[in-house]
Coordinates of C-alpha atoms and ligand atoms in Angstrom, one line a residue:
M1 CA 49.2 14.1 31.4
E2 CA 50.8 17.6 31.5
A3 CA 53.7 16.4 29.2
F4 CA 51.5 14.5 26.6
A5 CA 49.5 17.8 26.1
R6 CA 51.5 20.0 25.9
T7 CA 53.5 17.7 23.3
G8 CA 49.9 17.4 21.6
E9 CA 49.8 21.3 21.2
A10 CA 53.1 21.6 19.9
I11 CA 52.9 18.6 17.3
R12 CA 49.2 20.3 16.4
A13 CA 51.8 23.9 16.1
T14 CA 53.6 22.7 13.1
N15 CA 53.3 21.2 9.7
S16 CA 55.8 20.7 9.8
K17 CA 55.9 16.5 9.4
L18 CA 59.7 16.4 10.1
E19 CA 59.4 18.9 13.3
K20 CA 56.4 16.7 14.8
T21 CA 58.0 13.0 14.4
R22 CA 60.8 14.7 16.1
L23 CA 58.7 16.8 19.1
L24 CA 57.2 12.9 19.4
G25 CA 60.2 11.3 19.5
E26 CA 61.7 13.5 22.2
Y27 CA 59.1 12.8 23.9
F28 CA 58.9 9.5 24.1
A29 CA 62.7 9.5 24.3
G30 CA 62.0 11.0 27.8
L31 CA 59.5 8.8 29.3
D32 CA 59.9 6.1 31.4
D33 CA 59.5 2.4 31.3
Q34 CA 55.8 2.2 32.5
T35 CA 54.8 5.8 30.8
L36 CA 56.1 5.2 27.8
P37 CA 53.7 2.2 26.3
L38 CA 51.0 4.6 27.1
A39 CA 51.8 7.4 26.0
A40 CA 52.6 5.7 21.9
V41 CA 49.0 4.1 22.4
Y42 CA 46.9 7.4 23.4
F43 CA 49.3 9.4 20.6
A44 CA 47.6 6.7 18.4
A45 CA 43.8 7.9 19.4
R46 CA 44.2 4.7 21.0
P47 CA 42.6 3.9 25.0
F48 CA 44.0 0.9 24.4
A49 CA 46.3 -1.3 22.5
D50 CA 44.7 -2.4 19.2
R51 CA 45.1 -5.6 19.9
D52 CA 43.5 -5.5 23.7
Q53 CA 40.9 -7.0 23.9
R54 CA 39.3 -4.3 25.9
K55 CA 37.6 -1.4 24.0
L56 CA 36.0 1.4 25.9
N57 CA 33.2 2.1 23.2
L58 CA 31.8 5.3 25.1
G59 CA 29.5 7.1 23.1
Y60 CA 29.2 10.7 23.2
A61 CA 26.4 10.6 25.7
V62 CA 29.2 9.4 28.9
I63 CA 31.0 12.4 28.0
R64 CA 28.9 14.6 27.4
Q65 CA 27.3 13.8 31.3
A66 CA 30.8 14.1 32.2
V67 CA 31.5 17.2 31.8
C68 CA 28.1 18.6 31.5
E69 CA 28.2 17.9 35.6
I70 CA 31.9 19.3 35.7
A71 CA 30.8 22.7 33.8
G72 CA 27.1 22.4 35.5
V73 CA 25.7 23.5 32.4
D74 CA 23.2 21.5 30.2
E75 CA 23.6 19.7 27.4
G76 CA 22.5 23.4 24.8
V77 CA 25.7 24.8 26.2
L78 CA 27.9 21.4 25.2
G79 CA 25.9 21.9 21.7
E80 CA 26.6 25.2 20.5
S81 CA 30.7 24.7 21.9
Y82 CA 30.2 21.9 19.3
M83 CA 28.7 24.3 16.2
R84 CA 31.4 26.4 16.6
H85 CA 34.8 23.8 17.3
S86 CA 33.3 20.3 15.4
D87 CA 35.8 18.6 17.6
V88 CA 35.0 16.8 20.9
G89 CA 38.0 17.8 22.8
D90 CA 37.6 21.6 21.8
V91 CA 34.1 21.4 23.5
I92 CA 35.6 19.9 26.5
E93 CA 38.2 22.2 26.8
E94 CA 36.0 25.4 26.2
V95 CA 33.8 24.5 28.3
L96 CA 35.4 22.8 31.7
A97 CA 37.5 26.1 31.5
G98 CA 37.5 27.2 35.1
H99 CA 35.6 24.4 36.7
T100 CA 38.1 21.8 37.1
H101 CA 39.8 21.0 40.4
P102 CA 44.0 20.5 38.3
Q103 CA 46.8 17.9 40.9
P104 CA 49.2 16.3 39.0
T105 CA 48.2 13.9 37.4
S106 CA 49.9 10.8 35.2
L107 CA 49.4 8.4 32.2
R108 CA 49.1 5.6 34.8
D109 CA 45.9 7.2 36.4
V110 CA 44.3 7.8 33.0
H111 CA 45.4 4.2 32.2
E112 CA 43.9 3.3 35.3
T113 CA 40.7 5.6 34.7
F114 CA 40.4 3.9 31.0
V115 CA 40.2 0.1 33.0
R116 CA 37.6 1.4 35.3
I117 CA 35.6 3.0 32.8
Y118 CA 35.7 -0.7 30.8
E119 CA 34.4 -2.5 33.9
Q120 CA 31.8 -0.2 34.3
R121 CA 28.3 -1.7 33.4
T122 CA 26.2 1.4 33.4
I123 CA 26.6 5.1 31.7
K124 CA 25.9 6.7 34.6
K125 CA 29.0 4.7 36.0
K126 CA 31.3 5.6 32.9
A127 CA 30.3 8.8 32.9
E128 CA 31.1 9.1 37.2
A129 CA 34.3 7.5 36.7
L130 CA 35.0 9.6 33.4
R131 CA 34.2 12.9 35.5
E132 CA 36.3 12.1 39.1
L133 CA 39.4 11.9 36.0
L134 CA 38.3 15.1 33.9
D135 CA 38.2 17.1 37.1
R136 CA 41.0 16.6 38.6
L137 CA 42.9 17.9 34.5
S138 CA 43.1 21.0 33.5
P139 CA 41.0 21.9 30.0
R140 CA 43.8 21.6 28.2
E141 CA 44.6 18.2 29.6
A142 CA 41.2 17.1 29.7
K143 CA 40.8 18.3 25.7
Y144 CA 43.1 15.0 25.1
I145 CA 41.3 12.8 26.9
G146 CA 38.4 13.8 24.9
K147 CA 40.7 12.9 21.6
I148 CA 41.9 10.1 22.9
L149 CA 38.3 9.1 23.4
T150 CA 37.2 9.5 20.3
G151 CA 39.2 7.9 18.5
D152 CA 42.1 10.7 16.7
L153 CA 43.7 13.6 18.0
R154 CA 43.2 15.9 15.3
I155 CA 46.8 17.2 15.6
G156 CA 47.6 16.2 12.1
L157 CA 49.4 13.0 13.4
R158 CA 48.7 11.0 10.3
A159 CA 48.9 6.8 10.9
G160 CA 52.5 5.6 11.3
L161 CA 54.1 8.9 12.8
V162 CA 54.1 7.6 16.0
E163 CA 55.6 4.3 14.8
E164 CA 58.6 6.9 12.5
G165 CA 57.8 8.8 16.4
I166 CA 58.8 5.6 17.9
A167 CA 61.8 5.1 15.4
K168 CA 63.2 8.4 15.7
A169 CA 63.3 8.0 19.4
F170 CA 65.3 5.3 19.8
G171 CA 67.4 5.0 16.8
A172 CA 65.7 2.0 15.3
P173 CA 64.6 1.4 11.0
L174 CA 61.6 2.5 11.1
A175 CA 60.7 -0.4 9.0
D176 CA 61.4 -2.6 12.3
V177 CA 58.6 -0.8 13.9
S178 CA 56.8 -1.0 11.4
W179 CA 56.9 -4.8 11.2
A180 CA 57.0 -5.3 14.7
S181 CA 53.8 -3.3 15.1
M182 CA 51.9 -5.4 12.6
L183 CA 52.7 -8.3 14.2
T184 CA 51.9 -7.1 17.4
G185 CA 48.6 -4.7 17.2
D186 CA 50.8 -3.0 20.3
L187 CA 52.5 0.5 19.6
G188 CA 53.3 0.1 23.1
E189 CA 54.9 -2.5 23.8
V190 CA 56.6 -1.7 20.2
A191 CA 58.0 1.1 21.9
S192 CA 59.3 -0.6 24.5
L193 CA 60.5 -3.1 22.2
A194 CA 62.1 -0.4 20.3
R195 CA 63.6 1.1 23.8
R196 CA 65.6 -2.4 24.2
G197 CA 66.8 -3.2 20.5
E198 CA 64.4 -6.0 20.4
L199 CA 62.5 -5.5 17.8
R200 CA 63.3 -8.0 16.4
S201 CA 62.3 -10.7 18.7
A202 CA 58.4 -9.2 18.4
Q203 CA 55.9 -12.2 18.1
L204 CA 53.4 -12.2 16.1
R205 CA 50.1 -12.3 18.0
L206 CA 46.5 -13.6 17.5
M207 CA 43.4 -11.7 18.0
H208 CA 44.1 -8.6 16.6
P209 CA 43.3 -7.9 12.3
L210 CA 46.3 -8.2 10.4
Q211 CA 46.7 -6.1 7.5
F212 CA 45.7 -8.6 3.8
M213 CA 47.6 -8.9 1.6
L214 CA 47.0 -7.3 -2.2
A215 CA 47.3 -8.7 -5.7
S216 CA 48.6 -6.8 -8.8
P217 CA 46.4 -6.7 -11.4
E218 CA 48.5 -8.2 -14.7
E219 CA 46.6 -9.2 -17.8
D220 CA 48.7 -10.9 -20.0
A221 CA 49.7 -14.6 -19.5
E222 CA 53.1 -14.0 -20.2
A223 CA 54.0 -11.0 -18.8
I224 CA 52.6 -13.1 -15.2
M225 CA 54.9 -16.3 -16.0
R226 CA 57.7 -14.0 -16.1
R227 CA 56.8 -12.2 -12.6
V228 CA 56.4 -15.4 -11.0
G229 CA 58.9 -17.8 -12.4
G230 CA 59.1 -21.0 -13.1
E231 CA 55.3 -22.3 -11.6
A232 CA 52.2 -20.2 -11.3
W233 CA 50.2 -21.4 -8.7
V234 CA 46.0 -19.8 -10.0
E235 CA 43.5 -19.4 -8.2
D236 CA 39.7 -18.3 -8.4
K237 CA 38.6 -14.9 -7.5
Y238 CA 35.6 -15.3 -5.2
D239 CA 33.2 -13.1 -4.8
G240 CA 32.7 -12.8 -1.7
I241 CA 33.8 -10.9 1.6
R242 CA 37.6 -11.4 2.1
G243 CA 38.0 -12.9 5.8
Q244 CA 40.5 -13.2 8.5
L245 CA 40.0 -16.2 10.9
H246 CA 42.0 -16.0 14.3
K247 CA 41.1 -18.9 16.9
E248 CA 43.4 -18.8 20.4
G249 CA 42.3 -21.3 22.8
D250 CA 38.7 -21.9 22.6
R251 CA 38.2 -17.8 21.5
V252 CA 37.6 -16.6 17.9
V253 CA 37.6 -13.6 15.7
L254 CA 36.8 -13.2 12.8
Y255 CA 38.3 -9.8 10.8
S256 CA 36.1 -8.3 7.5
R257 CA 39.0 -6.7 4.3
D258 CA 38.4 -2.8 6.4
L259 CA 40.0 -4.8 9.6
N260 CA 36.4 -4.7 11.2
E261 CA 35.3 -7.6 13.9
V262 CA 33.0 -9.8 11.6
T263 CA 32.7 -12.3 14.3
A264 CA 28.8 -12.3 15.2
A265 CA 28.0 -12.2 11.6
F266 CA 29.0 -15.7 10.7
P267 CA 28.1 -17.8 14.1
E268 CA 28.3 -21.0 11.9
V269 CA 31.8 -20.4 10.3
V270 CA 33.1 -19.2 14.2
A271 CA 31.5 -22.7 15.8
A272 CA 32.9 -24.7 13.6
A273 CA 36.5 -23.2 13.7
G274 CA 36.0 -23.4 17.1
A275 CA 36.7 -27.5 17.2
V276 CA 39.9 -26.9 15.3
P277 CA 42.0 -28.7 17.6
H278 CA 45.3 -25.7 16.6
D279 CA 45.4 -22.4 17.3
L280 CA 45.4 -20.3 14.0
L281 CA 44.8 -17.7 11.7
L282 CA 44.0 -18.0 7.9
D283 CA 42.7 -15.8 5.5
G284 CA 40.1 -16.3 3.1
E285 CA 36.8 -15.6 1.2
L286 CA 33.0 -15.8 3.1
L287 CA 30.7 -16.6 -0.2
A288 CA 26.9 -17.4 0.6
F289 CA 26.4 -21.4 -0.9
K290 CA 23.7 -22.9 -1.0
D291 CA 22.9 -26.4 -1.9
G292 CA 26.5 -26.6 -3.7
V293 CA 26.8 -23.6 -5.5
V294 CA 27.9 -19.8 -4.8
R295 CA 25.1 -17.3 -4.5
P296 CA 25.9 -13.5 -6.2
F297 CA 27.7 -11.2 -3.1
F298 CA 24.9 -9.3 -2.7
E299 CA 22.9 -12.5 -0.9
L300 CA 25.6 -12.1 1.6
Q301 CA 25.2 -8.6 2.0
H302 CA 22.3 -9.8 4.5
R303 CA 24.5 -11.4 7.0
L304 CA 26.7 -8.1 6.9
G305 CA 26.4 -5.7 10.0
R306 CA 24.1 -8.3 12.0
K307 CA 25.1 -8.3 15.8
V308 CA 22.6 -11.2 15.9
V309 CA 21.9 -13.7 13.2
S310 CA 18.4 -15.2 12.9
A311 CA 18.0 -19.1 12.5
E312 CA 15.8 -18.3 9.1
L313 CA 18.6 -16.4 8.2
L314 CA 21.5 -19.1 8.4
T315 CA 18.9 -21.3 6.5
E316 CA 18.1 -18.3 3.8
V317 CA 21.8 -17.7 3.2
P318 CA 24.2 -20.3 4.3
V319 CA 27.9 -19.3 4.3
I320 CA 31.4 -20.6 3.8
F321 CA 34.9 -19.7 4.4
V322 CA 37.3 -20.5 1.8
A323 CA 40.5 -20.9 2.9
F324 CA 43.5 -19.6 0.8
D325 CA 46.1 -19.1 3.6
L326 CA 47.5 -19.8 6.8
L327 CA 49.9 -17.6 8.7
Y328 CA 50.0 -19.4 11.9
L329 CA 49.7 -22.0 13.3
D330 CA 49.8 -23.2 17.3
G331 CA 52.3 -20.8 17.8
R332 CA 54.1 -20.6 14.6
N333 CA 54.6 -16.8 12.4
L334 CA 54.1 -18.8 9.2
L335 CA 54.3 -15.4 6.9
T336 CA 57.6 -15.7 6.2
E337 CA 57.7 -19.1 5.0
P338 CA 56.9 -19.7 1.5
L339 CA 52.8 -20.1 0.0
R340 CA 53.8 -23.6 -1.3
E341 CA 54.7 -24.5 2.4
R342 CA 51.5 -22.7 4.0
R343 CA 49.4 -24.3 1.4
R344 CA 51.3 -27.8 2.4
M345 CA 50.2 -26.5 6.3
L346 CA 46.5 -25.8 5.4
D347 CA 45.4 -29.3 3.2
D348 CA 47.0 -30.9 6.4
L349 CA 44.4 -29.2 8.5
S350 CA 41.6 -30.7 7.2
L351 CA 39.6 -28.5 7.9
P352 CA 35.3 -29.0 9.1
S353 CA 32.5 -27.5 6.7
P354 CA 31.2 -24.8 5.9
F355 CA 35.3 -24.2 5.9
M356 CA 36.1 -25.2 2.1
L357 CA 39.8 -24.5 0.4
A358 CA 40.4 -22.6 -2.9
Y359 CA 40.5 -24.7 -5.8
L360 CA 44.4 -24.9 -7.2
I361 CA 45.4 -25.2 -10.4
R362 CA 49.3 -25.3 -11.4
A363 CA 50.6 -24.1 -14.4
L364 CA 53.8 -24.0 -15.2
D365 CA 53.9 -21.7 -19.2
A366 CA 52.4 -19.1 -20.1
V367 CA 50.0 -21.4 -23.0
E368 CA 49.1 -23.5 -19.8
L369 CA 48.0 -20.6 -18.0
D370 CA 45.5 -19.1 -21.0
R371 CA 44.1 -22.5 -21.1
I372 CA 43.5 -21.9 -17.7
F373 CA 41.8 -18.5 -18.3
E374 CA 39.4 -19.4 -21.3
G375 CA 38.4 -22.1 -18.5
A376 CA 37.4 -19.2 -16.1
R377 CA 36.0 -17.5 -18.3
A378 CA 33.9 -20.5 -19.8
R379 CA 32.6 -20.9 -16.1
N380 CA 31.7 -17.1 -16.0
N381 CA 33.6 -16.4 -13.1
E382 CA 34.9 -13.1 -11.8
G383 CA 39.0 -13.5 -12.8
L384 CA 41.8 -15.3 -11.7
M385 CA 44.0 -15.0 -9.3
V386 CA 47.4 -16.2 -9.7
K387 CA 50.2 -16.2 -7.0
D388 CA 54.0 -17.1 -6.7
P389 CA 54.3 -20.6 -4.7
E390 CA 57.6 -19.0 -3.5
S391 CA 56.5 -16.0 -2.3
R392 CA 56.1 -15.0 1.7
Y393 CA 52.6 -13.5 2.8
T394 CA 53.5 -9.2 2.7
P395 CA 50.5 -7.9 5.0
G396 CA 48.9 -4.5 3.2
R397 CA 50.8 -4.7 0.2
R398 CA 49.9 -4.7 -3.1
G399 CA 53.1 -7.1 -4.3
L400 CA 53.9 -9.1 -6.8
G401 CA 53.5 -12.3 -5.7
W402 CA 49.5 -12.1 -5.9
L403 CA 48.3 -11.2 -9.2
K404 CA 45.0 -10.8 -10.0
L405 CA 43.5 -11.1 -13.4
K406 CA 40.2 -9.6 -13.4
K407 CA 38.0 -9.0 -16.8
A408 CA 34.7 -7.4 -16.9
L409 CA 32.5 -10.0 -16.1
A410 CA 30.1 -10.1 -19.2
T411 CA 28.5 -7.8 -21.8
L412 CA 25.0 -7.5 -23.0
D413 CA 24.1 -5.2 -26.0
V414 CA 20.9 -3.4 -25.1
V415 CA 18.6 -0.3 -26.5
V416 CA 18.2 2.5 -24.9
T417 CA 14.4 3.3 -24.5
G418 CA 14.5 6.4 -21.9
V419 CA 17.0 9.7 -21.4
E420 CA 17.2 11.7 -18.5
V421 CA 19.2 14.9 -18.0
G422 CA 21.9 14.4 -15.0
H423 CA 22.9 16.2 -12.1
G424 CA 25.7 18.1 -11.2
K425 CA 27.8 19.7 -14.6
R426 CA 25.7 17.0 -16.4
K427 CA 22.3 19.0 -15.2
N428 CA 21.7 20.5 -19.2
V429 CA 22.6 17.4 -20.7
L430 CA 20.5 13.8 -21.4
S431 CA 22.8 11.9 -19.6
D432 CA 21.4 8.5 -17.9
Y433 CA 20.1 6.1 -19.8
T434 CA 17.3 3.6 -19.4
F435 CA 18.2 0.0 -21.5
A436 CA 16.3 -2.5 -22.5
V437 CA 16.1 -6.1 -23.7
Y438 CA 14.5 -7.4 -25.7
D439 CA 12.1 -10.3 -24.9
E440 CA 11.2 -12.6 -27.7
A441 CA 8.3 -14.5 -25.9
A442 CA 5.8 -11.3 -26.1
D443 CA 7.7 -9.3 -28.7
R444 CA 8.6 -6.4 -26.9
L445 CA 11.7 -4.6 -25.2
V446 CA 11.7 -4.7 -21.3
N447 CA 14.0 -2.4 -19.3
I448 CA 16.8 -4.0 -18.0
G449 CA 18.9 -0.9 -16.2
K450 CA 20.2 2.2 -16.0
A451 CA 23.8 3.3 -16.8
Y452 CA 25.4 7.0 -15.9
S453 CA 28.7 7.0 -17.0
G454 CA 31.3 5.5 -19.4
L455 CA 30.8 8.4 -22.3
T456 CA 32.9 11.4 -22.7
D457 CA 31.5 15.1 -22.3
V458 CA 31.9 15.1 -26.0
E459 CA 30.3 12.0 -26.6
I460 CA 26.8 13.4 -24.1
A461 CA 26.4 16.4 -26.0
Q462 CA 26.2 15.0 -29.5
M463 CA 24.3 12.0 -27.7
T464 CA 21.8 14.4 -26.0
D465 CA 20.9 16.4 -29.6
Y466 CA 20.4 13.4 -30.5
F467 CA 18.2 11.9 -27.8
K468 CA 15.7 15.1 -28.3
S469 CA 15.8 14.7 -31.9
I470 CA 14.4 11.4 -31.4
T471 CA 12.0 12.2 -28.5
L472 CA 8.8 10.1 -27.7
K473 CA 7.3 11.6 -25.1
D474 CA 9.0 14.5 -23.4
Y475 CA 8.4 14.4 -19.7
G476 CA 10.4 17.1 -18.6
R477 CA 13.4 15.7 -16.5
F478 CA 12.6 11.7 -18.4
R479 CA 12.2 11.5 -22.5
L480 CA 11.3 8.4 -23.7
V481 CA 13.2 8.3 -27.2
Q482 CA 12.9 6.1 -29.8
P483 CA 14.2 2.7 -29.2
E484 CA 17.1 2.4 -31.8
I485 CA 20.6 3.2 -30.0
V486 CA 22.4 0.0 -29.3
L487 CA 25.4 0.3 -26.3
E488 CA 27.4 -2.2 -24.9
V489 CA 26.6 -2.2 -21.0
A490 CA 29.2 -4.2 -18.8
F491 CA 28.4 -5.0 -15.2
D492 CA 29.6 -7.3 -12.3
A493 CA 26.4 -9.5 -11.6
I494 CA 22.4 -10.1 -12.4
M495 CA 20.1 -10.6 -10.5
E496 CA 15.8 -11.1 -10.1
S497 CA 14.6 -7.7 -9.2
G498 CA 11.2 -6.1 -9.3
R499 CA 12.5 -2.3 -9.9
H500 CA 12.4 -3.0 -13.8
D501 CA 9.9 -4.9 -16.2
S502 CA 12.5 -7.7 -17.7
G503 CA 12.6 -8.9 -13.9
Y504 CA 16.1 -8.7 -13.7
A505 CA 18.5 -6.2 -12.7
L506 CA 22.4 -5.6 -13.5
R507 CA 25.6 -4.9 -10.6
F508 CA 27.5 -1.6 -11.4
P509 CA 26.7 -1.6 -14.9
R510 CA 28.7 1.0 -17.4
I511 CA 28.5 1.8 -20.4
K512 CA 31.3 0.0 -22.5
Q513 CA 30.3 1.9 -25.9
I514 CA 27.9 2.7 -28.5
R515 CA 27.4 -0.3 -30.6
R516 CA 26.9 2.0 -33.2
D517 CA 27.5 -1.0 -35.8
K518 CA 24.2 -2.8 -34.0
T519 CA 20.6 -1.9 -34.6
V520 CA 17.6 -2.7 -32.4
R521 CA 17.0 -5.9 -34.0
E522 CA 20.6 -7.7 -33.0
I523 CA 20.2 -6.8 -28.9
D524 CA 20.6 -9.4 -26.1
T525 CA 17.1 -11.4 -25.3
L526 CA 15.7 -11.5 -21.8
A527 CA 16.2 -15.8 -23.1
N528 CA 20.2 -14.7 -22.6
V529 CA 19.5 -12.6 -19.4
A530 CA 17.7 -15.5 -18.0
R531 CA 21.2 -18.0 -18.7
M532 CA 23.4 -15.4 -17.7
H533 CA 21.5 -14.9 -14.5
R534 CA 21.6 -18.8 -14.2
A535 CA 25.5 -19.1 -14.5
F536 CA 26.2 -16.2 -12.0
T537 CA 23.9 -18.1 -9.8
G538 CA 25.3 -21.3 -10.9
D539 CA 29.1 -23.0 -10.5
R540 CA 31.0 -20.0 -11.5
V541 CA 33.9 -20.8 -9.2
Q542 CA 35.3 -24.0 -8.5
L543 CA 36.1 -25.0 -5.1
V544 CA 37.8 -28.3 -2.2
E545 CA 35.8 -29.8 0.0
P546 CA 39.4 -29.5 3.1
A547 CA 39.1 -33.5 3.7
Q548 CA 39.8 -34.3 -0.4
A549 CA 42.6 -31.7 -0.3
Ligands
AMP1 P1 40.4 -6.3 -5.8 O1 39.7 -5.9 -4.9 O2 40.3 -6.5 -6.9 O3 41.8 -5.8 -6.0 O4 40.8 -7.8 -5.4 C1 41.5 -8.6 -4.2 C2 40.6 -9.5 -3.9 O5 40.2 -10.5 -3.7 C3 41.1 -9.9 -2.0 O6 41.4 -8.7 -1.3 C4 39.8 -11.1 -1.7 O7 39.1 -10.5 -1.4 C5 39.3 -11.4 -3.3 N1 39.8 -12.8 -3.5 C6 39.1 -13.5 -4.1 N2 39.3 -14.9 -4.0 C7 40.8 -14.6 -3.8 C8 41.4 -15.7 -4.1 N3 42.1 -17.0 -4.2 N4 42.8 -15.1 -3.1 C9 43.2 -13.9 -3.0 N5 42.0 -13.4 -2.9 C10 40.9 -13.2 -3.6

């Protein structure tokens, strides 16, 4: 542990990325076979490898208790120290100075303690195990335990540098190290493989999140056809939550786009996956789906962050998992297989409900592709994903294998009814606009939203003067104005809401332009809004039931 802390301090002391990598490489190269994997994982500020199911989830309370006991101080002392350093590791070093009984401690000893902490069920027992470890370390070594436990070493070692250190230590190509790390989710194993020159034998392991493949934006059918070659595969761009589902034996884990585990929030998907007689890794999108239609994104948000999903919520917001890719099946890594093959295997799985498959249309030229785009626009859907059927799955990259065509969905012409001063540098100008549509039945304007951005500073300044001149009533920050300025407002969705008197609200409204060519008589009606709302909650996207695939 002494050498680990010493290396950490040396890395912290230099700003040169090259020098940090060199120090790390030199340290790794000098370690024995048992210590090397632990050191690699600890330098990534993890008590266990990412793939490891064991998570310590050690709150500050446990650390505080252990440190207070050793130093014989109360919590206030730690609090003051924290105000000075803003780093738990530094607090530990300062508070423990002169209070521990250092003896030589190996990284294997540290590992054993981490396992013990993991196995203990109570905070008291966890703190006890941690106290025993910290007590036999120097304050500087103890500091690094704190840093590992809080998941950030704060020595300027950004993600990726550990991989570079491993490459440097054993003369391996960085690309091989990164690839192996992505497949295994275990930097310790990667370091060992690198030492033995066996990086290329790394196997894809389930139960740790793989980076998602991303798409590059493209707007024109001709350009897309040039990129993907002879054939383009077009899928709807579903507006839900990206999901990655792993199943191994009877265990199922679900990760979201930010690589966090969301298994508990989607029990019906997990249960259905559990019944599939294969080990697999699916990529797809989670959508709220009720009575045969996809529901708007915000309904899905009710399901997120749940540890337990109530029976009511399960019936209120049912979800489906729309699978569009298969990356692993029964021991076979499919990442380097062409999409054509991956999709064939996905179709053959006949996944049970609530799994669905992305609806796939094949286009052979730009004319066909344009026709498909038109169809999607008519359905009012979010956009399209175009994929090259010959492409591999490239985790974490915005490659050219996938292209996205995303249109600002829909716009409304509205009239400004009120204006308000902004915030920050806009605190002296009227930059926040409340706007309305026309309710024909009641023959009145009804507010539907408020937008803050989209105009240039010059435009805002001009509009400020103008709005002052048409102010009906000045309430201080807010002014009611004569409804005559028409805006074209873009947004992502329409939802029912009691916030405005129209009964609707817009998701992410932004001002596209001032429609000086339009008068208030030409703005959108409430009936239009209701119709668009139905389109949003209705069948904007196409799906396939797996059995019919
Ligand atoms: P963006 O967030 O605009 O970069 O678009 C990429 C996102 O679109 C992905 O992360 C997915 O969550 C989502 N997506 C929706 N439908 C698909 C699809 N058919 N294929 C791939 N990604 C999709």
